[in-house]
Coordinates of C-alpha atoms and ligand atoms in Angstrom, one line a residue:
M1 CA -15.7 13.9 -5.3
R2 CA -15.1 16.6 -3.3
A3 CA -13.2 19.0 -6.0
H4 CA -15.6 21.9 -5.7
N5 CA -14.3 22.1 -1.9
I6 CA -11.0 23.1 -3.3
T7 CA -10.1 26.5 -2.5
A8 CA -7.9 29.1 -5.2
N9 CA -5.0 28.6 -2.8
G10 CA -5.4 24.6 -3.1
A11 CA -6.7 24.1 0.1
I12 CA -9.9 22.4 1.4
D13 CA -12.3 23.7 3.6
M14 CA -13.8 20.8 5.2
S15 CA -12.8 18.7 8.6
S16 CA -13.2 15.2 8.6
I17 CA -11.1 11.8 9.6
I18 CA -10.6 9.6 6.5
D19 CA -12.7 6.0 7.2
G20 CA -10.0 3.7 5.5
K21 CA -12.0 0.7 6.9
A22 CA -15.2 1.7 5.1
H23 CA -13.1 2.4 1.8
A24 CA -11.5 -1.0 2.2
A25 CA -14.8 -2.5 2.6
R26 CA -16.2 -1.1 -0.3
L27 CA -12.9 -2.0 -2.4
R28 CA -13.4 -5.9 -1.1
E29 CA -16.7 -5.4 -2.2
R30 CA -15.9 -5.1 -5.5
V31 CA -13.4 -7.4 -5.7
G32 CA -15.8 -10.1 -4.6
E33 CA -18.1 -9.2 -7.2
A34 CA -15.5 -9.2 -9.9
A35 CA -14.1 -12.6 -8.9
A36 CA -18.0 -14.2 -8.9
A37 CA -18.7 -12.8 -12.5
L38 CA -14.7 -14.4 -13.3
A39 CA -16.2 -17.5 -11.9
E40 CA -19.6 -17.8 -13.9
K41 CA -18.0 -16.4 -17.2
H42 CA -14.7 -17.8 -17.5
G43 CA -14.8 -20.5 -14.7
V44 CA -11.8 -19.0 -13.2
T45 CA -10.8 -18.8 -9.3
P46 CA -8.1 -16.4 -8.5
G47 CA -5.7 -17.7 -5.9
L48 CA -3.3 -15.8 -3.6
T49 CA -0.5 -17.5 -2.2
A50 CA 1.3 -15.8 1.1
V51 CA 4.4 -17.5 2.0
L52 CA 5.7 -17.0 5.8
V53 CA 9.4 -17.5 6.6
G54 CA 9.5 -18.3 10.5
D55 CA 7.4 -17.4 13.2
D56 CA 7.2 -13.6 12.9
P57 CA 4.4 -12.7 15.5
A58 CA 3.4 -9.7 13.5
S59 CA 3.7 -11.5 9.9
E60 CA 1.2 -14.0 11.5
V61 CA -1.3 -12.1 12.4
Y62 CA -0.8 -9.9 8.7
V63 CA -0.6 -13.5 6.9
R64 CA -4.0 -15.2 9.0
S65 CA -6.0 -11.4 8.2
K66 CA -5.0 -11.7 4.5
G67 CA -6.4 -15.3 4.0
K68 CA -9.7 -14.7 5.8
Q69 CA -10.3 -12.0 3.5
T70 CA -8.9 -13.5 0.4
R71 CA -11.8 -16.3 0.8
A72 CA -14.1 -14.3 2.0
A73 CA -13.7 -12.1 -1.8
G74 CA -14.2 -15.8 -2.9
M75 CA -11.0 -16.5 -4.4
A76 CA -8.1 -19.3 -2.9
S77 CA -5.8 -18.6 -0.4
F78 CA -3.0 -20.7 -0.1
E79 CA -0.1 -20.5 2.5
R80 CA 3.3 -22.1 2.4
R81 CA 5.5 -21.8 5.8
L82 CA 9.1 -22.4 5.8
P83 CA 11.1 -22.4 9.4
A84 CA 13.1 -19.7 10.1
Q85 CA 16.8 -21.3 9.2
T86 CA 15.7 -21.7 5.5
G87 CA 18.3 -20.8 3.0
E88 CA 17.8 -18.5 0.2
E89 CA 18.1 -21.3 -2.4
D90 CA 15.2 -22.8 -0.9
L91 CA 13.2 -20.3 -0.9
L92 CA 14.1 -19.4 -4.2
K93 CA 13.1 -23.0 -5.3
L94 CA 9.7 -22.4 -3.9
V95 CA 9.3 -19.2 -5.7
G96 CA 9.8 -20.9 -8.9
E97 CA 7.3 -23.8 -8.0
L98 CA 4.8 -21.1 -7.3
N99 CA 5.8 -19.6 -10.5
N100 CA 4.7 -22.5 -12.4
D101 CA 1.6 -22.9 -10.4
D102 CA -1.5 -22.1 -12.5
A103 CA -3.5 -22.2 -9.6
V104 CA -1.3 -19.2 -8.4
D105 CA -1.8 -15.8 -9.8
G106 CA -0.7 -13.7 -6.8
I107 CA 2.6 -14.6 -4.9
L108 CA 3.2 -12.4 -1.6
V109 CA 6.8 -13.3 0.2
Q110 CA 5.8 -11.7 3.9
L111 CA 8.6 -9.5 5.0
P112 CA 10.9 -9.1 6.9
L113 CA 12.6 -12.2 5.8
P114 CA 15.2 -13.8 8.6
K115 CA 19.0 -11.9 7.9
Q116 CA 20.5 -15.2 5.8
I117 CA 18.3 -14.2 3.0
R118 CA 18.1 -11.2 0.5
A119 CA 14.7 -10.0 0.1
E120 CA 15.4 -8.2 -3.1
R121 CA 16.9 -11.2 -4.6
V122 CA 13.5 -13.4 -3.6
I123 CA 11.5 -11.0 -4.9
N124 CA 13.2 -10.1 -8.1
A125 CA 12.7 -14.2 -8.9
I126 CA 8.7 -13.3 -8.4
N127 CA 7.3 -13.7 -11.8
P128 CA 6.1 -10.2 -12.0
Q129 CA 2.7 -11.0 -13.7
K130 CA 2.3 -12.6 -10.1
D131 CA 4.1 -9.9 -7.9
V132 CA 1.2 -8.6 -6.3
D133 CA 2.8 -6.5 -4.0
G134 CA 4.3 -4.7 -6.9
F135 CA 8.0 -4.6 -5.5
H136 CA 9.5 -6.5 -8.5
I137 CA 12.0 -4.2 -9.9
E138 CA 9.9 -4.7 -13.2
N139 CA 6.7 -3.3 -11.4
A140 CA 8.6 -0.9 -10.2
G141 CA 10.4 0.5 -13.6
A142 CA 7.0 0.2 -15.0
L143 CA 5.7 2.7 -12.3
A144 CA 8.8 5.4 -12.9
V145 CA 7.9 5.1 -16.5
G146 CA 4.1 5.5 -16.2
A147 CA 3.7 2.0 -18.2
D148 CA 1.0 -0.8 -16.8
A149 CA 2.4 -2.3 -13.8
L150 CA 1.2 -3.8 -11.1
L151 CA 1.3 -1.2 -7.9
P152 CA 2.6 -1.8 -4.9
C153 CA -0.7 -1.9 -2.3
T154 CA -0.1 0.5 0.6
P155 CA 1.0 3.7 -2.2
F156 CA -2.0 2.5 -4.3
G157 CA -4.2 2.4 -1.3
C158 CA -3.3 6.2 0.1
I159 CA -4.2 7.3 -3.6
L160 CA -7.3 5.4 -3.4
L161 CA -8.3 7.5 -0.3
L162 CA -7.0 10.8 -1.9
K163 CA -8.7 10.0 -4.9
E164 CA -11.8 9.7 -3.3
K165 CA -11.5 12.6 -0.4
I166 CA -10.4 14.9 -3.2
G167 CA -11.0 14.6 -6.4
D168 CA -8.8 16.3 -8.9
M169 CA -5.5 16.8 -7.3
S170 CA -3.8 18.3 -10.5
G171 CA -1.1 20.8 -9.3
M172 CA -1.4 20.4 -5.7
H173 CA 1.5 20.3 -3.6
A174 CA 2.5 17.0 -1.8
V175 CA 5.0 15.8 0.4
V176 CA 6.2 12.4 1.0
V177 CA 7.8 12.1 4.4
G178 CA 9.9 8.9 3.6
R179 CA 11.8 7.7 0.8
S180 CA 11.6 3.6 1.2
N181 CA 11.3 1.7 -2.0
I182 CA 7.9 -0.1 -0.8
V183 CA 6.2 3.4 0.6
G184 CA 7.9 6.8 0.2
K185 CA 9.7 6.2 -3.7
P186 CA 6.4 4.6 -5.0
V187 CA 3.9 6.7 -3.5
A188 CA 5.8 9.8 -4.8
M189 CA 5.6 8.2 -8.5
L190 CA 1.7 8.3 -7.9
L191 CA 1.2 11.4 -7.3
L192 CA 3.2 12.5 -10.1
R193 CA 0.6 10.4 -12.4
E194 CA -2.0 12.7 -10.4
H195 CA -0.3 15.7 -11.4
C196 CA 1.1 16.7 -8.2
T197 CA 3.7 18.9 -7.4
V198 CA 5.9 16.5 -5.6
T199 CA 8.6 16.8 -2.8
I200 CA 10.3 13.9 -1.2
A201 CA 11.4 14.8 2.3
H202 CA 13.7 12.2 4.6
S203 CA 16.0 12.2 7.3
R204 CA 18.5 14.4 5.9
T205 CA 16.1 16.7 5.1
R206 CA 16.4 20.2 6.3
D207 CA 13.6 22.3 8.2
L208 CA 11.1 19.4 7.8
P209 CA 8.6 21.3 9.7
E210 CA 8.8 23.9 6.9
V211 CA 8.5 21.7 4.1
C212 CA 5.4 19.4 5.6
R213 CA 4.2 23.3 6.1
R214 CA 4.0 23.6 1.8
A215 CA 1.7 20.8 1.6
D216 CA -1.7 20.4 0.3
I217 CA -1.5 16.7 0.7
L218 CA 1.0 15.4 3.1
I219 CA 1.8 11.7 3.4
A220 CA 3.8 10.1 6.5
A221 CA 5.8 7.5 5.9
A222 CA 8.5 7.6 8.6
G223 CA 7.8 5.2 11.2
R224 CA 8.5 7.7 13.7
A225 CA 5.6 7.9 16.4
E226 CA 3.7 11.0 16.5
M227 CA 6.9 12.8 14.7
I228 CA 4.5 15.2 12.9
K229 CA 3.2 17.8 15.1
G230 CA 0.0 19.5 14.3
D231 CA 1.5 22.9 13.4
W232 CA 3.3 21.4 10.3
I233 CA -0.2 20.9 8.8
K234 CA -0.7 23.8 6.7
P235 CA -4.4 25.0 7.2
G236 CA -6.9 22.6 4.7
A237 CA -4.4 19.9 4.1
V238 CA -5.2 16.2 3.7
V239 CA -3.4 14.0 5.6
I240 CA -2.1 10.4 4.7
D241 CA -0.6 8.8 7.8
V242 CA 0.9 5.7 6.7
G243 CA 3.3 4.9 9.7
I244 CA 2.2 2.1 12.3
N245 CA 4.4 2.5 15.6
R246 CA 3.6 0.5 18.5
V247 CA 4.1 2.7 22.0
G248 CA 4.1 0.8 25.2
D249 CA 2.6 -2.8 25.0
K250 CA -0.5 -2.6 22.8
K251 CA -1.5 1.1 21.7
L252 CA -0.7 1.7 17.9
V253 CA 0.3 5.0 16.4
G254 CA 0.9 6.7 13.4
D255 CA 3.5 9.5 12.7
V256 CA 1.1 12.3 13.0
E257 CA 0.1 14.0 16.3
F258 CA -3.9 12.9 15.3
D259 CA -5.5 15.7 17.5
A260 CA -3.3 18.3 16.8
A261 CA -3.6 17.8 13.2
M262 CA -6.9 17.2 13.0
K263 CA -7.2 21.3 14.0
N264 CA -5.5 22.6 11.1
A265 CA -6.1 19.5 8.5
A266 CA -9.2 19.1 6.2
A267 CA -9.0 15.5 7.2
V268 CA -6.6 12.6 8.4
T269 CA -6.5 9.2 8.1
P270 CA -6.3 7.4 11.7
V271 CA -3.9 4.8 12.7
P272 CA -5.2 2.1 12.9
G273 CA -8.3 2.3 10.7
G274 CA -6.6 4.3 8.2
V275 CA -4.0 3.6 5.3
G276 CA -4.1 -0.4 7.0
P277 CA -7.3 -1.8 5.9
M278 CA -6.8 -0.6 2.3
T279 CA -3.5 -2.1 2.0
I280 CA -4.9 -5.9 1.8
A281 CA -8.0 -4.4 -0.2
C282 CA -5.3 -3.3 -2.8
L283 CA -3.5 -7.0 -2.6
L284 CA -7.1 -8.6 -3.2
R285 CA -7.5 -6.0 -5.8
N286 CA -4.2 -7.0 -7.3
T287 CA -4.9 -10.9 -7.2
L288 CA -8.0 -10.3 -9.5
V289 CA -6.2 -8.0 -11.8
A290 CA -3.1 -10.7 -12.2
A291 CA -5.4 -13.2 -12.7
C292 CA -7.4 -11.5 -15.4
R293 CA -4.0 -10.2 -17.4
R294 CA -2.1 -13.4 -16.9
R295 CA -5.5 -15.0 -18.8
G296 CA -5.9 -11.9 -21.6
I297 CA -9.1 -11.2 -19.9
S298 CA -10.2 -7.4 -19.7
V299 CA -9.9 -6.2 -16.0
P300 CA -13.4 -4.8 -15.1
E301 CA -14.3 -1.4 -15.0
S302 CA -14.6 -1.4 -11.4
L303 CA -11.3 -2.3 -10.6
R304 CA -9.1 -0.3 -13.1
E305 CA -7.2 2.6 -11.7
Ligands
NAD1 P1 11.6 2.7 5.9 O1 11.9 2.5 7.7 O2 12.0 1.8 5.4 O3 11.8 4.1 5.7 C1 11.6 5.1 6.5 C2 11.6 6.5 5.7 O4 11.3 7.9 6.4 C3 13.3 6.6 5.4 O5 13.1 7.1 3.9 C4 13.8 7.7 6.2 O6 14.4 8.6 5.3 C5 12.6 8.2 6.5 N1 12.8 9.4 7.7 C6 12.9 8.2 9.0 N2 13.1 8.8 10.0 C7 13.0 10.2 9.6 C8 12.8 11.6 10.2 N3 13.3 12.0 11.6 N4 12.3 12.9 9.5 C9 12.4 12.8 7.8 N5 12.4 11.3 7.4 C10 12.6 10.5 8.2 O7 9.8 2.5 6.4 P2 8.8 1.9 5.8 O8 8.9 0.4 5.2 O9 9.0 3.2 4.3 O10 7.6 2.2 6.1 C11 7.2 3.5 6.9 C12 6.2 3.4 8.1 O11 4.9 2.7 7.3 C13 6.3 2.1 9.3 O12 5.7 2.8 10.6 C14 5.6 0.9 8.9 O13 5.3 0.3 9.7 C15 4.4 2.0 7.7 N6 3.8 0.9 7.1 C16 2.4 0.4 7.0 C17 2.0 0.2 6.1 C18 0.4 0.2 6.0 O14 -0.2 -0.9 5.4 N7 -0.3 0.9 6.5 C19 2.5 -0.5 5.0 C20 3.8 -0.2 4.9 C21 4.7 0.2 6.1

């Protein structure tokens, strides 16, 4: 923990890149150890089912990667594929089946869904105890009131990276750029839980550069390529870049101008290799936690929040 590196005004005096890949590998290792112990002591192998509707290429890659990492952690990975023209009722029927399938501890419905399906309706049909994405309204509500919840993976990944880098975040000013239900709002809730003073900025925010300059912790989740400039970063701030933006044919960039940000920040997550790998690692962690909770088994210490 780096708490001793925080100066009196809340800044951190060290400069580095936050290696999300390495953090994620360590978390996956802990999940693997916990899965092995669960199998040995309780004869339980947690299972994660990914539901893919249609053939969006990015979703294909993501689902394949999830499957591979789930198996590598010693858990069971299932895939259910439906054609792009699937109707909402058919998808709801599948979700109902998975809710009742005892081999399935986690259900992940890959977004985006085709236009004819209301994602909200499908997500809220998932048994909240199996909602490993943490998007169900019951889990979102539990997070908002500080009750036990399955936490959404990307926001949870951001907080784990911050905890490792900073330690105690109490009293720090965190600015979140973006207010979506899957990233901006839940990450803001989690930062509040860490006792930060939280500002949520969005597309209607006035003078965004000035708001960002006040951040000890800056979370960029707007989905706008390199929108956040180096001189928007307070010297010594820790910057978590959630954005994934494709520029040109192949290149991926975040929401933050990385090189310029590094000149001011104490630490920045790169894109790729920052928050992205943490998202899948947190999904595996949630699946293991869901498997334990559903059976009344206590969650291993190494995977508690
Ligand atoms: P979204 O489009 O649902 O929300 C974007 C938010 O940013 C909105 O609340 C909007 O008000 C705000 N915004 C947009 N333009 C802005 C501007 N010019 N100034 C200030 N605010 C602005 O997106 P999302 O689903 O929350 O995702 C955000 C980004 O994070 C995307 O690039 C997405 O690809 C990425 N993402 C990454 C991961 C991961 O695993 N690393 C997971 C989820 C999302």
